[in-house]
Amino acid sequence: MEELSGGNMNYECCTFRGAVLSIAADTGAIQWKTYVIPEEPKPTKKTRRGTQLY
């Protein structure tokens, strides 16, 4: 999760969007996956220090 990466000055914030998966118990294969936020985050602008914002 992004809370743990926040201390890393090179980490680009706010790219995690969360997901829910159904996994087959016998094989471990992903049966389906849906995201909490449907679209992937897109870069908007950068801070004064060059950190990418989404």
PDB file of N, CA and C in Angstrom:
ATOM      1  N   MET A   1       0.844  -1.173   0.000  1.00  0.00           N
ATOM      2  CA  MET A   1       0.000   0.000   0.000  1.00  0.00           C
ATOM      3  C   MET A   1       0.893   1.241   0.000  1.00  0.00           C
ATOM      4  N   GLU A   2       0.338   2.325  -0.417  1.00  0.00           N
ATOM      5  CA  GLU A   2       1.130   3.538  -0.590  1.00  0.00           C
ATOM      6  C   GLU A   2       1.546   4.188   0.724  1.00  0.00           C
ATOM      7  N   GLU A   3       0.883   3.854   1.823  1.00  0.00           N
ATOM      8  CA  GLU A   3       1.268   4.436   3.105  1.00  0.00           C
ATOM      9  C   GLU A   3       2.706   4.064   3.461  1.00  0.00           C
ATOM     10  N   LEU A   4       3.103   2.846   3.111  1.00  0.00           N
ATOM     11  CA  LEU A   4       4.449   2.378   3.438  1.00  0.00           C
ATOM     12  C   LEU A   4       5.510   2.993   2.541  1.00  0.00           C
ATOM     13  N   SER A   5       5.145   3.368   1.346  1.00  0.00           N
ATOM     14  CA  SER A   5       6.110   3.907   0.379  1.00  0.00           C
ATOM     15  C   SER A   5       6.252   5.417   0.470  1.00  0.00           C
ATOM     16  N   GLY A   6       5.414   6.059   1.249  1.00  0.00           N
ATOM     17  CA  GLY A   6       5.411   7.518   1.318  1.00  0.00           C
ATOM     18  C   GLY A   6       6.717   8.121   1.789  1.00  0.00           C
ATOM     19  N   GLY A   7       7.504   7.377   2.562  1.00  0.00           N
ATOM     20  CA  GLY A   7       8.773   7.890   3.049  1.00  0.00           C
ATOM     21  C   GLY A   7       9.876   7.887   2.006  1.00  0.00           C
ATOM     22  N   ASN A   8       9.660   7.218   0.901  1.00  0.00           N
ATOM     23  CA  ASN A   8      10.644   7.152  -0.175  1.00  0.00           C
ATOM     24  C   ASN A   8      10.455   8.362  -1.084  1.00  0.00           C
ATOM     25  N   MET A   9      11.448   9.243  -1.125  1.00  0.00           N
ATOM     26  CA  MET A   9      11.327  10.482  -1.898  1.00  0.00           C
ATOM     27  C   MET A   9      11.211  10.239  -3.403  1.00  0.00           C
ATOM     28  N   ASN A  10      11.599   9.056  -3.886  1.00  0.00           N
ATOM     29  CA  ASN A  10      11.518   8.753  -5.314  1.00  0.00           C
ATOM     30  C   ASN A  10      10.217   8.062  -5.701  1.00  0.00           C
ATOM     31  N   TYR A  11       9.351   7.787  -4.718  1.00  0.00           N
ATOM     32  CA  TYR A  11       8.103   7.080  -4.999  1.00  0.00           C
ATOM     33  C   TYR A  11       7.063   8.046  -5.563  1.00  0.00           C
ATOM     34  N   GLU A  12       6.470   7.686  -6.705  1.00  0.00           N
ATOM     35  CA  GLU A  12       5.410   8.509  -7.292  1.00  0.00           C
ATOM     36  C   GLU A  12       4.094   8.168  -6.613  1.00  0.00           C
ATOM     37  N   CYS A  13       3.547   9.114  -5.916  1.00  0.00           N
ATOM     38  CA  CYS A  13       2.333   8.926  -5.119  1.00  0.00           C
ATOM     39  C   CYS A  13       1.092   8.663  -5.968  1.00  0.00           C
ATOM     40  N   CYS A  14       0.175   8.004  -5.346  1.00  0.00           N
ATOM     41  CA  CYS A  14      -1.217   7.915  -5.808  1.00  0.00           C
ATOM     42  C   CYS A  14      -1.425   7.102  -7.079  1.00  0.00           C
ATOM     43  N   THR A  15      -0.682   6.032  -7.259  1.00  0.00           N
ATOM     44  CA  THR A  15      -0.891   5.166  -8.414  1.00  0.00           C
ATOM     45  C   THR A  15      -1.632   3.888  -8.034  1.00  0.00           C
ATOM     46  N   PHE A  16      -1.783   3.627  -6.740  1.00  0.00           N
ATOM     47  CA  PHE A  16      -2.501   2.436  -6.280  1.00  0.00           C
ATOM     48  C   PHE A  16      -3.992   2.662  -6.446  1.00  0.00           C
ATOM     49  N   ARG A  17      -4.710   1.695  -7.037  1.00  0.00           N
ATOM     50  CA  ARG A  17      -6.142   1.881  -7.241  1.00  0.00           C
ATOM     51  C   ARG A  17      -6.994   0.798  -6.610  1.00  0.00           C
ATOM     52  N   GLY A  18      -6.392  -0.198  -6.010  1.00  0.00           N
ATOM     53  CA  GLY A  18      -7.127  -1.243  -5.301  1.00  0.00           C
ATOM     54  C   GLY A  18      -7.857  -2.191  -6.226  1.00  0.00           C
ATOM     55  N   ALA A  19      -8.006  -3.437  -5.796  1.00  0.00           N
ATOM     56  CA  ALA A  19      -8.692  -4.432  -6.612  1.00  0.00           C
ATOM     57  C   ALA A  19      -9.281  -5.515  -5.717  1.00  0.00           C
ATOM     58  N   VAL A  20     -10.306  -6.174  -6.237  1.00  0.00           N
ATOM     59  CA  VAL A  20     -10.907  -7.345  -5.606  1.00  0.00           C
ATOM     60  C   VAL A  20     -10.790  -8.477  -6.616  1.00  0.00           C
ATOM     61  N   LEU A  21     -10.323  -9.644  -6.155  1.00  0.00           N
ATOM     62  CA  LEU A  21     -10.123 -10.782  -7.051  1.00  0.00           C
ATOM     63  C   LEU A  21     -10.878 -12.001  -6.553  1.00  0.00           C
ATOM     64  N   SER A  22     -11.239 -12.861  -7.485  1.00  0.00           N
ATOM     65  CA  SER A  22     -11.746 -14.192  -7.173  1.00  0.00           C
ATOM     66  C   SER A  22     -10.663 -15.167  -7.610  1.00  0.00           C
ATOM     67  N   ILE A  23     -10.202 -15.983  -6.654  1.00  0.00           N
ATOM     68  CA  ILE A  23      -9.109 -16.913  -6.928  1.00  0.00           C
ATOM     69  C   ILE A  23      -9.593 -18.340  -6.710  1.00  0.00           C
ATOM     70  N   ALA A  24      -9.330 -19.208  -7.671  1.00  0.00           N
ATOM     71  CA  ALA A  24      -9.708 -20.622  -7.561  1.00  0.00           C
ATOM     72  C   ALA A  24      -8.888 -21.269  -6.449  1.00  0.00           C
ATOM     73  N   ALA A  25      -9.576 -21.856  -5.472  1.00  0.00           N
ATOM     74  CA  ALA A  25      -8.896 -22.457  -4.324  1.00  0.00           C
ATOM     75  C   ALA A  25      -8.001 -23.626  -4.725  1.00  0.00           C
ATOM     76  N   ASP A  26      -8.385 -24.372  -5.731  1.00  0.00           N
ATOM     77  CA  ASP A  26      -7.618 -25.565  -6.100  1.00  0.00           C
ATOM     78  C   ASP A  26      -6.386 -25.268  -6.957  1.00  0.00           C
ATOM     79  N   THR A  27      -6.439 -24.213  -7.775  1.00  0.00           N
ATOM     80  CA  THR A  27      -5.320 -23.922  -8.686  1.00  0.00           C
ATOM     81  C   THR A  27      -4.602 -22.612  -8.375  1.00  0.00           C
ATOM     82  N   GLY A  28      -5.279 -21.717  -7.666  1.00  0.00           N
ATOM     83  CA  GLY A  28      -4.701 -20.403  -7.405  1.00  0.00           C
ATOM     84  C   GLY A  28      -4.843 -19.445  -8.575  1.00  0.00           C
ATOM     85  N   ALA A  29      -5.536 -19.882  -9.630  1.00  0.00           N
ATOM     86  CA  ALA A  29      -5.721 -19.037 -10.815  1.00  0.00           C
ATOM     87  C   ALA A  29      -6.731 -17.927 -10.523  1.00  0.00           C
ATOM     88  N   ILE A  30      -6.464 -16.761 -11.066  1.00  0.00           N
ATOM     89  CA  ILE A  30      -7.400 -15.645 -10.927  1.00  0.00           C
ATOM     90  C   ILE A  30      -8.586 -15.898 -11.850  1.00  0.00           C
ATOM     91  N   GLN A  31      -9.795 -15.903 -11.271  1.00  0.00           N
ATOM     92  CA  GLN A  31     -11.010 -16.124 -12.059  1.00  0.00           C
ATOM     93  C   GLN A  31     -11.561 -14.812 -12.597  1.00  0.00           C
ATOM     94  N   TRP A  32     -11.540 -13.780 -11.773  1.00  0.00           N
ATOM     95  CA  TRP A  32     -11.934 -12.453 -12.221  1.00  0.00           C
ATOM     96  C   TRP A  32     -11.294 -11.417 -11.310  1.00  0.00           C
ATOM     97  N   LYS A  33     -11.227 -10.184 -11.820  1.00  0.00           N
ATOM     98  CA  LYS A  33     -10.612  -9.084 -11.082  1.00  0.00           C
ATOM     99  C   LYS A  33     -11.370  -7.808 -11.409  1.00  0.00           C
ATOM    100  N   THR A  34     -11.680  -7.032 -10.387  1.00  0.00           N
ATOM    101  CA  THR A  34     -12.321  -5.738 -10.604  1.00  0.00           C
ATOM    102  C   THR A  34     -11.595  -4.695  -9.759  1.00  0.00           C
ATOM    103  N   TYR A  35     -11.469  -3.508 -10.290  1.00  0.00           N
ATOM    104  CA  TYR A  35     -10.752  -2.443  -9.601  1.00  0.00           C
ATOM    105  C   TYR A  35     -11.713  -1.544  -8.837  1.00  0.00           C
ATOM    106  N   VAL A  36     -11.230  -1.002  -7.707  1.00  0.00           N
ATOM    107  CA  VAL A  36     -12.014  -0.059  -6.916  1.00  0.00           C
ATOM    108  C   VAL A  36     -12.188   1.239  -7.703  1.00  0.00           C
ATOM    109  N   ILE A  37     -11.128   1.678  -8.366  1.00  0.00           N
ATOM    110  CA  ILE A  37     -11.171   2.843  -9.251  1.00  0.00           C
ATOM    111  C   ILE A  37     -11.017   2.299 -10.667  1.00  0.00           C
ATOM    112  N   PRO A  38     -12.053   2.406 -11.508  1.00  0.00           N
ATOM    113  CA  PRO A  38     -12.049   1.749 -12.820  1.00  0.00           C
ATOM    114  C   PRO A  38     -10.889   2.129 -13.742  1.00  0.00           C
ATOM    115  N   GLU A  39     -10.532   3.397 -13.810  1.00  0.00           N
ATOM    116  CA  GLU A  39      -9.488   3.835 -14.742  1.00  0.00           C
ATOM    117  C   GLU A  39      -8.130   3.894 -14.058  1.00  0.00           C
ATOM    118  N   GLU A  40      -7.073   3.608 -14.824  1.00  0.00           N
ATOM    119  CA  GLU A  40      -5.723   3.755 -14.289  1.00  0.00           C
ATOM    120  C   GLU A  40      -5.452   5.230 -14.018  1.00  0.00           C
ATOM    121  N   PRO A  41      -4.719   5.542 -12.930  1.00  0.00           N
ATOM    122  CA  PRO A  41      -4.377   6.939 -12.663  1.00  0.00           C
ATOM    123  C   PRO A  41      -3.541   7.512 -13.804  1.00  0.00           C
ATOM    124  N   LYS A  42      -3.793   8.752 -14.136  1.00  0.00           N
ATOM    125  CA  LYS A  42      -3.051   9.426 -15.206  1.00  0.00           C
ATOM    126  C   LYS A  42      -2.277  10.599 -14.603  1.00  0.00           C
ATOM    127  N   PRO A  43      -1.042  10.805 -15.035  1.00  0.00           N
ATOM    128  CA  PRO A  43      -0.265  11.927 -14.518  1.00  0.00           C
ATOM    129  C   PRO A  43      -0.932  13.254 -14.874  1.00  0.00           C
ATOM    130  N   THR A  44      -0.907  14.184 -13.919  1.00  0.00           N
ATOM    131  CA  THR A  44      -1.504  15.496 -14.167  1.00  0.00           C
ATOM    132  C   THR A  44      -0.432  16.576 -14.283  1.00  0.00           C
ATOM    133  N   LYS A  45       0.323  16.767 -13.217  1.00  0.00           N
ATOM    134  CA  LYS A  45       1.390  17.767 -13.219  1.00  0.00           C
ATOM    135  C   LYS A  45       2.449  17.332 -12.222  1.00  0.00           C
ATOM    136  N   LYS A  46       3.503  18.123 -12.076  1.00  0.00           N
ATOM    137  CA  LYS A  46       4.568  17.823 -11.123  1.00  0.00           C
ATOM    138  C   LYS A  46       4.673  18.939 -10.096  1.00  0.00           C
ATOM    139  N   THR A  47       5.155  18.577  -8.897  1.00  0.00           N
ATOM    140  CA  THR A  47       5.376  19.568  -7.854  1.00  0.00           C
ATOM    141  C   THR A  47       6.632  20.372  -8.165  1.00  0.00           C
ATOM    142  N   ARG A  48       6.901  21.371  -7.349  1.00  0.00           N
ATOM    143  CA  ARG A  48       8.111  22.180  -7.523  1.00  0.00           C
ATOM    144  C   ARG A  48       9.372  21.333  -7.466  1.00  0.00           C
ATOM    145  N   ARG A  49       9.314  20.237  -6.719  1.00  0.00           N
ATOM    146  CA  ARG A  49      10.482  19.359  -6.575  1.00  0.00           C
ATOM    147  C   ARG A  49      10.517  18.254  -7.621  1.00  0.00           C
ATOM    148  N   GLY A  50       9.550  18.237  -8.519  1.00  0.00           N
ATOM    149  CA  GLY A  50       9.553  17.271  -9.608  1.00  0.00           C
ATOM    150  C   GLY A  50       8.802  15.977  -9.342  1.00  0.00           C
ATOM    151  N   THR A  51       8.071  15.905  -8.215  1.00  0.00           N
ATOM    152  CA  THR A  51       7.297  14.703  -7.914  1.00  0.00           C
ATOM    153  C   THR A  51       6.047  14.669  -8.778  1.00  0.00           C
ATOM    154  N   GLN A  52       5.814  13.549  -9.435  1.00  0.00           N
ATOM    155  CA  GLN A  52       4.646  13.400 -10.312  1.00  0.00           C
ATOM    156  C   GLN A  52       3.366  13.321  -9.488  1.00  0.00           C
ATOM    157  N   LEU A  53       2.353  14.065  -9.886  1.00  0.00           N
ATOM    158  CA  LEU A  53       1.034  14.017  -9.256  1.00  0.00           C
ATOM    159  C   LEU A  53       0.062  13.328 -10.195  1.00  0.00           C
ATOM    160  N   TYR A  54      -0.918  12.629  -9.599  1.00  0.00           N
ATOM    161  CA  TYR A  54      -1.928  11.905 -10.367  1.00  0.00           C
ATOM    162  C   TYR A  54      -3.301  12.365  -9.985  1.00  0.00           C
TER     163      TYR A  54
END
